[in-house]
Short mmCIF file of C-alpha atoms in Angstrom, two decimals:
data_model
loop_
_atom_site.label_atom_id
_atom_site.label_comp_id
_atom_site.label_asym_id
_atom_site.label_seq_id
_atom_site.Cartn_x
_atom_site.Cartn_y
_atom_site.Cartn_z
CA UNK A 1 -38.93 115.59 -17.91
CA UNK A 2 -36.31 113.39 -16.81
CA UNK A 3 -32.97 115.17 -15.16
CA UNK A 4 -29.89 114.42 -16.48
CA UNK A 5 -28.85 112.21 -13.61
CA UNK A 6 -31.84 109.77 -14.75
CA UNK A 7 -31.53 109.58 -18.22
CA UNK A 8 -27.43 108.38 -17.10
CA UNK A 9 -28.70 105.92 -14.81
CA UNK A 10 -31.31 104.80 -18.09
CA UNK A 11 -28.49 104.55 -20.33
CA UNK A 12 -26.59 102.18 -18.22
CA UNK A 13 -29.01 100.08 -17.54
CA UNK A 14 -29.79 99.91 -21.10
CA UNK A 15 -26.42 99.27 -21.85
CA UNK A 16 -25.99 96.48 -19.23
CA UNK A 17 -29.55 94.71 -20.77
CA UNK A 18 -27.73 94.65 -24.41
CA UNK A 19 -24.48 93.39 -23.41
CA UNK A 20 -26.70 90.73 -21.80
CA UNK A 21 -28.41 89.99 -24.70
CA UNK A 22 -25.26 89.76 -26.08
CA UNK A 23 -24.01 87.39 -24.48
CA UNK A 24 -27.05 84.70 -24.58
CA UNK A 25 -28.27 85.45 -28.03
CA UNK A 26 -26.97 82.52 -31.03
CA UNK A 27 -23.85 83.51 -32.87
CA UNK A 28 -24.47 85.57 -35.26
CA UNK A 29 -21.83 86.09 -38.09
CA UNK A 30 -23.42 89.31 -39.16
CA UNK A 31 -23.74 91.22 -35.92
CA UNK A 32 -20.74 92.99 -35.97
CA UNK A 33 -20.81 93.20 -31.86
CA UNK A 34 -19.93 89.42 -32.42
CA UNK A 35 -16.76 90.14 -34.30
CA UNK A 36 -15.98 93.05 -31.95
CA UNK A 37 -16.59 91.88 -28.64
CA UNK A 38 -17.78 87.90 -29.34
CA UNK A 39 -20.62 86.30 -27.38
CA UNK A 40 -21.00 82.21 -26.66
CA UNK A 41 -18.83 81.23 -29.50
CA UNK A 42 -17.15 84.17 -31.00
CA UNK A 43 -14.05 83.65 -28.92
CA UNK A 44 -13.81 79.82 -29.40
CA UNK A 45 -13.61 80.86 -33.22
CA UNK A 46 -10.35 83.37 -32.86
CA UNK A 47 -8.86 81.01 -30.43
CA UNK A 48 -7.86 78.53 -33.25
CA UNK A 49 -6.79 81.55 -35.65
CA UNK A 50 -4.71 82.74 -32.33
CA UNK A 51 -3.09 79.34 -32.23
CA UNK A 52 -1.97 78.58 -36.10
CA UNK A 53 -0.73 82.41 -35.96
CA UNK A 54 1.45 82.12 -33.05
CA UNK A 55 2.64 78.73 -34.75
CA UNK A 56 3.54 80.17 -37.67
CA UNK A 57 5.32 82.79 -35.61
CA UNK A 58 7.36 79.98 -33.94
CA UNK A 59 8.25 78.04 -36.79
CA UNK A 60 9.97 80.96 -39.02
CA UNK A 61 11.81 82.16 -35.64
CA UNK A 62 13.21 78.51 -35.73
CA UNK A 63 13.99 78.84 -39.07
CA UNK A 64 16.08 81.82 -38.78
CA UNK A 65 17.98 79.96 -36.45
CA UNK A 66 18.32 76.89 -38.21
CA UNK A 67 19.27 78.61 -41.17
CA UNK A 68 21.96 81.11 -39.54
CA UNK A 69 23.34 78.93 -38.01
CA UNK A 70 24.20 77.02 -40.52
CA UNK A 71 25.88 80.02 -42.08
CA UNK A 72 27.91 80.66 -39.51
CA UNK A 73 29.14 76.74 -38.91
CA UNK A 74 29.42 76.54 -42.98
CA UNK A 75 33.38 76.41 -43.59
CA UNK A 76 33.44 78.86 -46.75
CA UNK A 77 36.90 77.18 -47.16
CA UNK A 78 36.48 74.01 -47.07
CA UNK A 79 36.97 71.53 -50.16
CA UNK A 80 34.64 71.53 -53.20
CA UNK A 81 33.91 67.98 -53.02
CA UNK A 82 35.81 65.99 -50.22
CA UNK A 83 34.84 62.76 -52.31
CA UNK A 84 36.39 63.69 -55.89
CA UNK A 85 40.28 62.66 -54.88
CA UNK A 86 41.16 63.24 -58.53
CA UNK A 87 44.09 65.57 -59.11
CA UNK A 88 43.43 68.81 -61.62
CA UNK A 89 46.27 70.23 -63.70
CA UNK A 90 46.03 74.11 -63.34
CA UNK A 91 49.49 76.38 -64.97
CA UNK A 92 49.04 79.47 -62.95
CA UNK A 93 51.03 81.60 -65.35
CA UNK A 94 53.76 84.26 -64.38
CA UNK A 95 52.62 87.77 -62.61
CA UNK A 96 49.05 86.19 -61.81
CA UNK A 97 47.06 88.27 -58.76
CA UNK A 98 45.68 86.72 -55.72
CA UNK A 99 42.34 87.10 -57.61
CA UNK A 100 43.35 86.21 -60.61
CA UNK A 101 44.85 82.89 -59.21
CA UNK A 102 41.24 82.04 -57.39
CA UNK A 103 39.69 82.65 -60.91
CA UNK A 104 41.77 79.79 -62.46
CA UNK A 105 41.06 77.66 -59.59
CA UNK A 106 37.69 78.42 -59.55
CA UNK A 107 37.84 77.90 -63.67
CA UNK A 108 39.02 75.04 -63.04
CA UNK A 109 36.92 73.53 -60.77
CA UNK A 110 39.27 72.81 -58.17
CA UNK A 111 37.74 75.65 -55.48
CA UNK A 112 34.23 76.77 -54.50
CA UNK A 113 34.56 80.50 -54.87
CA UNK A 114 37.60 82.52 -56.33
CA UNK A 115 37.11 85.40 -54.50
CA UNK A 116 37.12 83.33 -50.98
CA UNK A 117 40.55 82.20 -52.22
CA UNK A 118 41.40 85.42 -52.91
CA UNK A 119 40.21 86.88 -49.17
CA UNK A 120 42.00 84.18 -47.80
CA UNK A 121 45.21 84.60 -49.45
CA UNK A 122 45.67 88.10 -48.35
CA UNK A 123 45.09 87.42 -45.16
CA UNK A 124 47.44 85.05 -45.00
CA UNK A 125 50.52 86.55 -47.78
CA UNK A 126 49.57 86.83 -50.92
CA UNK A 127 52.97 87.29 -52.00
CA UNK A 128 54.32 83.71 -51.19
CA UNK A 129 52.00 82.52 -53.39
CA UNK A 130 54.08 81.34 -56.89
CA UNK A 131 53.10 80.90 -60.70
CA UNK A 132 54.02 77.33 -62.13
CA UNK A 133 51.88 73.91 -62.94
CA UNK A 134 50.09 72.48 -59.79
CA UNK A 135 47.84 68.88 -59.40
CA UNK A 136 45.37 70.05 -57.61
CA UNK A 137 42.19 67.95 -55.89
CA UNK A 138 38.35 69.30 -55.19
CA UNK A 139 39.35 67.31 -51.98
CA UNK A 140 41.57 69.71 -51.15
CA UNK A 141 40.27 72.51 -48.45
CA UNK A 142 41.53 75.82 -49.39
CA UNK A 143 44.53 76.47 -46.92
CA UNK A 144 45.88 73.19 -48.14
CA UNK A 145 45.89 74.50 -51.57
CA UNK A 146 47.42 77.61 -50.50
CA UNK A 147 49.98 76.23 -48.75
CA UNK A 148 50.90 74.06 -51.70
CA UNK A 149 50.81 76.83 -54.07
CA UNK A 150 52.97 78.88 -51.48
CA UNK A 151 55.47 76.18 -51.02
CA UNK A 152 55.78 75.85 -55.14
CA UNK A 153 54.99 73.96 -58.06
CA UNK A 154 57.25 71.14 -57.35
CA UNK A 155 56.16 70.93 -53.75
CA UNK A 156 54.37 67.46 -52.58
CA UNK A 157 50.60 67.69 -53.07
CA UNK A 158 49.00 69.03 -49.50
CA UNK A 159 46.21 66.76 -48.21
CA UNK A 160 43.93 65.99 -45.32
CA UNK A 161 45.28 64.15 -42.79
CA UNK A 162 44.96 60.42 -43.84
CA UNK A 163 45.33 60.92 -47.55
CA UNK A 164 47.68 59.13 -49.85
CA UNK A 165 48.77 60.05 -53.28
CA UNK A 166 50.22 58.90 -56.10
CA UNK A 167 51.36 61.15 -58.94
CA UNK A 168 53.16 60.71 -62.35
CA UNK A 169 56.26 59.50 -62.49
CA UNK A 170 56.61 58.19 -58.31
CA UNK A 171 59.10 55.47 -58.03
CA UNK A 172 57.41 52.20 -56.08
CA UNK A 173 59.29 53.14 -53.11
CA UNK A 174 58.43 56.85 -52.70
CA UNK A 175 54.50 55.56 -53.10
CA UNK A 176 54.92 53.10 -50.94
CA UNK A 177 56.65 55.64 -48.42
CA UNK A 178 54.14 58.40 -49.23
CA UNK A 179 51.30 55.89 -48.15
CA UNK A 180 53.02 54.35 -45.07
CA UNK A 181 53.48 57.86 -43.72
CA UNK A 182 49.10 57.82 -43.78
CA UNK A 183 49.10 54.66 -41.95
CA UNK A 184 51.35 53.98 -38.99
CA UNK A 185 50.82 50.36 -38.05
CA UNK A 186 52.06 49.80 -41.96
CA UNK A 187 55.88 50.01 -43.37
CA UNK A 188 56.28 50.55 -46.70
CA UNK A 189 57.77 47.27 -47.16
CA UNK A 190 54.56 46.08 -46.66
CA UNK A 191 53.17 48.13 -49.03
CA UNK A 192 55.74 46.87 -51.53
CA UNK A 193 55.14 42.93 -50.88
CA UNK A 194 51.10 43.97 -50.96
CA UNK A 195 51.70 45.37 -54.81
CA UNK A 196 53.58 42.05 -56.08
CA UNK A 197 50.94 39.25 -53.88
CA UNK A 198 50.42 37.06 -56.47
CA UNK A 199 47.05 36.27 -54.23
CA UNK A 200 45.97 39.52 -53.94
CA UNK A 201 46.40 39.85 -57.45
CA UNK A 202 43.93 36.97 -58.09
CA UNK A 203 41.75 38.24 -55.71
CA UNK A 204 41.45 41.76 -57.31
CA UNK A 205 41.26 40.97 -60.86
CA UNK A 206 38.03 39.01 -59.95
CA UNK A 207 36.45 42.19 -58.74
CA UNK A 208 38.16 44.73 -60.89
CA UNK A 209 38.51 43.03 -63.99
CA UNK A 210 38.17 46.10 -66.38
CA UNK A 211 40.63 47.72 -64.02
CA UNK A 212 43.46 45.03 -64.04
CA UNK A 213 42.78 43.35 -67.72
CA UNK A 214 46.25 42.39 -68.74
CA UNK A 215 47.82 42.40 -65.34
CA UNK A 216 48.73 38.65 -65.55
CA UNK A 217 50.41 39.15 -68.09
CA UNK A 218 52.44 42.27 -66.85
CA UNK A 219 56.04 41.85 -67.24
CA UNK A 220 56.73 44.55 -64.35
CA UNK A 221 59.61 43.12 -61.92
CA UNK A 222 58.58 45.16 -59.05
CA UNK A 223 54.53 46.42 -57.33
CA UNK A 224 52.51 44.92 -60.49
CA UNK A 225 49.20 46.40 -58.87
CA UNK A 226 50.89 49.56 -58.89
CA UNK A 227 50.50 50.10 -62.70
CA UNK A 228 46.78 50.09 -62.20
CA UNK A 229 46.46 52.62 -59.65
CA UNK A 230 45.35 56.18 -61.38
CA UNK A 231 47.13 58.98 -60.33
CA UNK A 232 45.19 60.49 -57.69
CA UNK A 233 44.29 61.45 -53.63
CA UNK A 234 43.04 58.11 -51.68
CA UNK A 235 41.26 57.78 -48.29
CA UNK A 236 43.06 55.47 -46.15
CA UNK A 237 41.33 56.49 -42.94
CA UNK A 238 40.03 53.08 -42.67
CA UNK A 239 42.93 51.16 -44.12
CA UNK A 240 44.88 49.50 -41.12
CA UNK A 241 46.92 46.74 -43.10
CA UNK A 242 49.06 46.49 -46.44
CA UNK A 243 46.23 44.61 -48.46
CA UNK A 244 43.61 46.97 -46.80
CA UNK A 245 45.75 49.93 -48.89
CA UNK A 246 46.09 48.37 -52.20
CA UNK A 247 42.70 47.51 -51.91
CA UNK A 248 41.50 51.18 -51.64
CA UNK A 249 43.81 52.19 -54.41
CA UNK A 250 42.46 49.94 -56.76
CA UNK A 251 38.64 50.33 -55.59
CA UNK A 252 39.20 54.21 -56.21
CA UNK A 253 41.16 53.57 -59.24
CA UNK A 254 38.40 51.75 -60.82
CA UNK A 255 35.57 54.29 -60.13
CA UNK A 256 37.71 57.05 -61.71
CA UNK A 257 38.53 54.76 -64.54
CA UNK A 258 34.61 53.49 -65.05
CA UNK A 259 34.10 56.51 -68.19
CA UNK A 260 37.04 54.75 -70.64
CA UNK A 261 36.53 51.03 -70.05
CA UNK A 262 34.30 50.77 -72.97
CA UNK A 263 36.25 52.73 -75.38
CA UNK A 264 39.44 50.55 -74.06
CA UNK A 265 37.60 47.19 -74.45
CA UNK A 266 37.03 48.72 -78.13
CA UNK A 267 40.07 49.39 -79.03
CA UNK A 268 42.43 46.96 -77.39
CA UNK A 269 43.69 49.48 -75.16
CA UNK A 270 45.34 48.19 -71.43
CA UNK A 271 44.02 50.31 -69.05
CA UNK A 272 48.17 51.71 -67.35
CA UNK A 273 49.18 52.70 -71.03
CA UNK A 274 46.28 55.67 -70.99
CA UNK A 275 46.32 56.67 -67.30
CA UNK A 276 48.77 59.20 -66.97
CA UNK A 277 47.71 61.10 -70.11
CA UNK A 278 43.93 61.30 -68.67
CA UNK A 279 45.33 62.23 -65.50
CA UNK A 280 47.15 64.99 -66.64
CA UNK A 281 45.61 66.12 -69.91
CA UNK A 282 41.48 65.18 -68.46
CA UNK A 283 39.31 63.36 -70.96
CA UNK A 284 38.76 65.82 -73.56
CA UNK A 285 42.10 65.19 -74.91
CA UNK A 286 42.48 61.44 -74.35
CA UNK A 287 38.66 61.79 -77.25
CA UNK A 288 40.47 63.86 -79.65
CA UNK A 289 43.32 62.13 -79.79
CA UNK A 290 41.36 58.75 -80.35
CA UNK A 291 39.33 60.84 -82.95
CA UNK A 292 42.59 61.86 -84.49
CA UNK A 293 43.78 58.17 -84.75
CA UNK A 294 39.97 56.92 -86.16
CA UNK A 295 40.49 59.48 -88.67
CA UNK A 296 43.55 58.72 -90.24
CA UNK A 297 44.08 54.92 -89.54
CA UNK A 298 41.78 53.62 -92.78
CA UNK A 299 44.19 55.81 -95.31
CA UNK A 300 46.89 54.63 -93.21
CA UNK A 301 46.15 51.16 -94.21
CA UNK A 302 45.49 51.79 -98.16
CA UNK A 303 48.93 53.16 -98.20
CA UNK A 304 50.22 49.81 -96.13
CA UNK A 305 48.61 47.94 -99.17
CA UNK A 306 50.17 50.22 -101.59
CA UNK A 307 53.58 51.55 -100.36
CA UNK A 308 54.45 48.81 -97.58
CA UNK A 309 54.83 51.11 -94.89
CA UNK A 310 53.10 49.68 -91.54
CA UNK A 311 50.14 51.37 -90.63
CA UNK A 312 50.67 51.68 -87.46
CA UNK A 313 54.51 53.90 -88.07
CA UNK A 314 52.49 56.18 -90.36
CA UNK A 315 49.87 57.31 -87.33
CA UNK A 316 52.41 57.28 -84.75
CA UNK A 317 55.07 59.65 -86.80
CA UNK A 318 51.51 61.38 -88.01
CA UNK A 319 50.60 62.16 -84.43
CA UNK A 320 54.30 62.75 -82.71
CA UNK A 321 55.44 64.86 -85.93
CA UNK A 322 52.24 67.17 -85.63
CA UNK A 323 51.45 67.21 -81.88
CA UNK A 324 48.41 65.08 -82.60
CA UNK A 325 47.39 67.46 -84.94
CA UNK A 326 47.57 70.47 -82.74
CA UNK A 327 50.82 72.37 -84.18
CA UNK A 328 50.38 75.53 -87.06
CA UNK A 329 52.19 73.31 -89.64
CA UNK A 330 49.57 70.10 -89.80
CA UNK A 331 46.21 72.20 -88.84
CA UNK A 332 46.75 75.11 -91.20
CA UNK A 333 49.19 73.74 -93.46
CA UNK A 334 48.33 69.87 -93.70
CA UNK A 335 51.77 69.24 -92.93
CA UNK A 336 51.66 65.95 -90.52
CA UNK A 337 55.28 64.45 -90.86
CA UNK A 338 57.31 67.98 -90.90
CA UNK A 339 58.27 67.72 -94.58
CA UNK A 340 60.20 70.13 -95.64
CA UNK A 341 61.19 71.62 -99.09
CA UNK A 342 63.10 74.12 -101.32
CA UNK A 343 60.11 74.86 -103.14
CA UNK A 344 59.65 78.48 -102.90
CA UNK A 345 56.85 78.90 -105.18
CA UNK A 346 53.78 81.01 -103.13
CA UNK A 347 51.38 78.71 -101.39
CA UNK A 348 53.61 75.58 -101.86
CA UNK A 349 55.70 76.49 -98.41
CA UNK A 350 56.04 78.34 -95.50
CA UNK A 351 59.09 79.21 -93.50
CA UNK A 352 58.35 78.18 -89.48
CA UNK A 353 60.78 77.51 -86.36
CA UNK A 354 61.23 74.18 -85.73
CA UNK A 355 63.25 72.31 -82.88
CA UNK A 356 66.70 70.23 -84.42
CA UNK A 357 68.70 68.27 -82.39
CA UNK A 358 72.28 68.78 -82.77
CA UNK A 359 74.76 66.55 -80.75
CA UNK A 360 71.71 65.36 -78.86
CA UNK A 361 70.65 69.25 -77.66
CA UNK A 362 67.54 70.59 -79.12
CA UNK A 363 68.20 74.31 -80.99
CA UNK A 364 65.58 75.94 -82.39
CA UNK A 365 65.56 77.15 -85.88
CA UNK A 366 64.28 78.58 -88.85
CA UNK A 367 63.07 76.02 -91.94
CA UNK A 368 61.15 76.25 -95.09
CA UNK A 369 58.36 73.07 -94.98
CA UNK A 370 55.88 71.94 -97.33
CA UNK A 371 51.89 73.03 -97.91
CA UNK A 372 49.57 70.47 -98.63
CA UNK A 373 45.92 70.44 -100.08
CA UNK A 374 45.15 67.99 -97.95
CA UNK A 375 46.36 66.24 -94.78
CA UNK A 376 45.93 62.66 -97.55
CA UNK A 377 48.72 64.53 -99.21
CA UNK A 378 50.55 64.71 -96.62
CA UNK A 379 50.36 61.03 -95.43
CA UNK A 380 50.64 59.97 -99.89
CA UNK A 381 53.98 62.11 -99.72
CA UNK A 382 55.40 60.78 -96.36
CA UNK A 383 55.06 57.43 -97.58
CA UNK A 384 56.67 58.00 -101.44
CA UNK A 385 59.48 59.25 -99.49
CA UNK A 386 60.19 56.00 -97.40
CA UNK A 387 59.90 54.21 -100.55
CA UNK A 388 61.92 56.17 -103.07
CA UNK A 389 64.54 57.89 -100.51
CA UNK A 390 65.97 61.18 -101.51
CA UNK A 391 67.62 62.25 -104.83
CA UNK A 392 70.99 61.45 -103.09
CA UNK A 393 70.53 58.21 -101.74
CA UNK A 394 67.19 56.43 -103.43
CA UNK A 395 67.50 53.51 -101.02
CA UNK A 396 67.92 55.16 -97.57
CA UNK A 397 64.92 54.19 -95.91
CA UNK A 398 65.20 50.37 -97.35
CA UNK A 399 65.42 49.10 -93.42
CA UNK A 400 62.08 51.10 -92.40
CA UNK A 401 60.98 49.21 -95.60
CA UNK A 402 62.02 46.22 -94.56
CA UNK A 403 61.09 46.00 -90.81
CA UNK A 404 58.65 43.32 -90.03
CA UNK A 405 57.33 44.79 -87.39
CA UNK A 406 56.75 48.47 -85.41
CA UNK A 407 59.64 48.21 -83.54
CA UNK A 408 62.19 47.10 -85.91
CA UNK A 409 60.77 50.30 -88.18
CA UNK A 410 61.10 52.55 -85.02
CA UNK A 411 64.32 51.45 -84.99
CA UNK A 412 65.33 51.64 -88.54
CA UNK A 413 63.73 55.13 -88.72
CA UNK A 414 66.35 56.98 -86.56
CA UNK A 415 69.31 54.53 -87.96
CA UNK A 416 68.64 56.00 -91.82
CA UNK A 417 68.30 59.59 -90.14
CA UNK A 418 65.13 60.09 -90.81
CA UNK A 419 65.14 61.42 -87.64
CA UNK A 420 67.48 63.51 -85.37
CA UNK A 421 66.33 62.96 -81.85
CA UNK A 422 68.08 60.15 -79.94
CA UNK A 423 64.75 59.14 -78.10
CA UNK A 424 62.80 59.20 -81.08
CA UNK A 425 62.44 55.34 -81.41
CA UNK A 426 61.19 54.88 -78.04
CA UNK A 427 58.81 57.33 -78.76
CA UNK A 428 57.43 56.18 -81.26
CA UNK A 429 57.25 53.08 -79.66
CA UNK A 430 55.48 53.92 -76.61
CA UNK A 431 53.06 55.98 -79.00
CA UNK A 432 52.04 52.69 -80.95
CA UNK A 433 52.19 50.47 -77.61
CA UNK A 434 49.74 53.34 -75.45
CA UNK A 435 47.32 53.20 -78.44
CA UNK A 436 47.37 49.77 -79.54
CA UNK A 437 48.20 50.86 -82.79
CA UNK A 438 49.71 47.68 -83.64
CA UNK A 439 45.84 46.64 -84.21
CA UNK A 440 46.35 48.21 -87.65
CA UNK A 441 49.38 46.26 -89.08
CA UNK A 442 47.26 42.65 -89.07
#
């Protein structure tokens, strides 16, 4: 019988002759003493598998930093879209929050996130911020618009350094002063001799023709070009002369403008006469008020035939009278022209405030008008009353009868007090001009 110090020495050794074994035998995939200690090629088979692991490893460490870094050099207050220079009309109306304020802008598309805006404003004063109607750009970063908002509604727009503006109602000299103030090495004089270059001028209504159709035949006395410049932020960063400038207004005018050139070419339309109204009223409105005009302009004509009242005074009194057909009194009542009556019987009137002008000051006050069926009523009555007066003088609109054209009939319209408000020719006037309404009369 073996001791127990033999059978230990016989155990090594028989250990040490299998690991040996082992180690010289073929790989076999089934012995598991391949997968637990290898032999010849069981470690050049994990040795791959080592390699595409630690790879793997590697790459997501590097994308942890890729991607946090990012988030911490992403400006969470810079501008929604540097590129989109437009300007936004947003009313921020009285005893609006912080929050609520970011939730218009954001609304309105002019910020990323409202509740940034928010953050931001509190850390910086919430309270100087001020309710009113602001032009506002996505190319705007989100101080700027808080500073403009805290410096008030009729505060200059606030824009990255190297940004120009022009805005409704700018004289040629403050744009051309504005713009100068962007680029040093030009005066605005410059500016002002760029806008009336009868060259240039040739030169850009061969590459902007949509843009500037009409220009040569512009009657402006001072910066022609400067009618067909849209309302809006431009880049000058890259503009180093007076030519240079104009140019970028016009290039940027005509991408913003690209959406209505078909619809203009359609309609006769110049492209000056409908840019403020996009700009500050967006394209929604500029369609329904088209739609509004396309609607009634065919009856408008059958009652030219019939009554002799231009076609194009019935829209434009149709669409100043009734807001474009956005007051109570023509979209519940059918009421385009403000017509008002004595007729008390129930469903034939209503009683509504109503703006008069007396001694040239608007007064608001209280006045019974007529109900209509339809708004073809409406336009049938307005034009029986320009034909057979009222039962005190039968013949008091005889010089709207007799005009020739729209702006004798403006003209006559507020002479025979049809009207009250001094500027209601002109009005009318610009109304038929902006839409080409004239189109109609022919």
């Amino acid at each position: 019988m073996e001791s127990r110090k033999e059978r230990h020495q016989h155990e090594i050794q028989a250990a040490e002759a299998l690991d040996a074994a082992q180690n010289n035998a073929p790989y076999d995939p089934k012995n598991p003493f391949n997968e637990a200690f290898g032999n010849g090629r069981g470690p050049k088979k994990r040795g791959p598998f080592k390699r595409i692991l630690t790879m793997l490893v590697i790459a997501l460490v590097l994308l942890g930093v890729v991607f946090g870094a990012k988030a911490l050099l992403t400006d969470k207050y810079a501008a929604l879209n540097p590129k989109d220079t437009t300007f936004i009309t947003v009313k921020i109306p009285e005893g609006s929050t912080a929050l609520q304020m970011g939730q218009t802008l954001e609304k309105k598309k002019v910020i990323t996130n409202g509740q940034v805006f928010y953050k931001y404003a509190m850390s910086q004063g919430a309270e100087k911020l001020q309710a009113g109607t602001y032009h506002l750009s996505p190319s705007q970063t989100m101080q700027l618009i808080f500073n403009q908002m805290a410096a008030g509604p009729t505060s200059e727009p606030q824009l990255p350094k190297g940004y120009g503006y022009v805005t409704v109602g700018q004289t040629p000299d403050q744009v051309a002063v504005n713009l100068a103030d962007q680029v040093k090495s030009v005066s605005a004089q410059d500016i002002l001799s760029a806008l009336n270059d009868k060259q240039l001028i040739d030169q850009m209504y061969k590459k902007y023709p949509d843009l500037l159709r009409g220009v040569k035949q512009s009657s402006t006395k001072q910066a022609v070009l400067l009618d067909y410049v849209y309302p809006q932020a431009f880049d000058l960063r890259q503009a180093k002369t007076a030519k240079a400038i104009v140019e970028v207004l016009l290039q940027t005018s005509d991408k913003t403008m690209q959406p209505y050139y078909k619809t203009l070419r359609a309609n006769g339309m110049a492209t000056p006469n409908v840019m403020a109204l996009v700009a500050t009223s967006g394209k929604a409105e500029f369609e329904r008020r088209l739609a509004f005009i396309q609607k009634i302009a065919p009856y408008a004509q059958e009652l030219a035939k019939k009554y002799g009242i231009l076609a194009s005074i019935s829209i434009a009194q149709a669409a100043h009278e009734s807001n474009w057909d956005n007051s109570k009194l023509s979209s519940k009542y059918n009421n385009f022209y403000g017509v008002k009556t004595q007729d008390t019987t129930p469903g034939n009137s209503v009683v509504l405030d109503t703006t008069e002008y007396v001694d040239g000051k608007p007064q608001t006050q209280q006045a019974r008008f007529a109900v209509y069926s339809s708004w073809k009523d409406s336009m049938k009555e307005h034009a029986e009353t320009l034909v057979n007066g009222n039962t005190w003088n039968p013949t008091q609109f005889k010089d709207v009868l007799n005009a020739k054209d729209y702006k004798s009939a403006a003209k006559a319209l507020y002479d025979d007090h049809y009207a009250t408000d001094v500027n209601y020719t002109k009005l009318l006037v610009n109304l038929i001009e902006t839409w080409h309404l004239q189109r109609y009369d022919q």
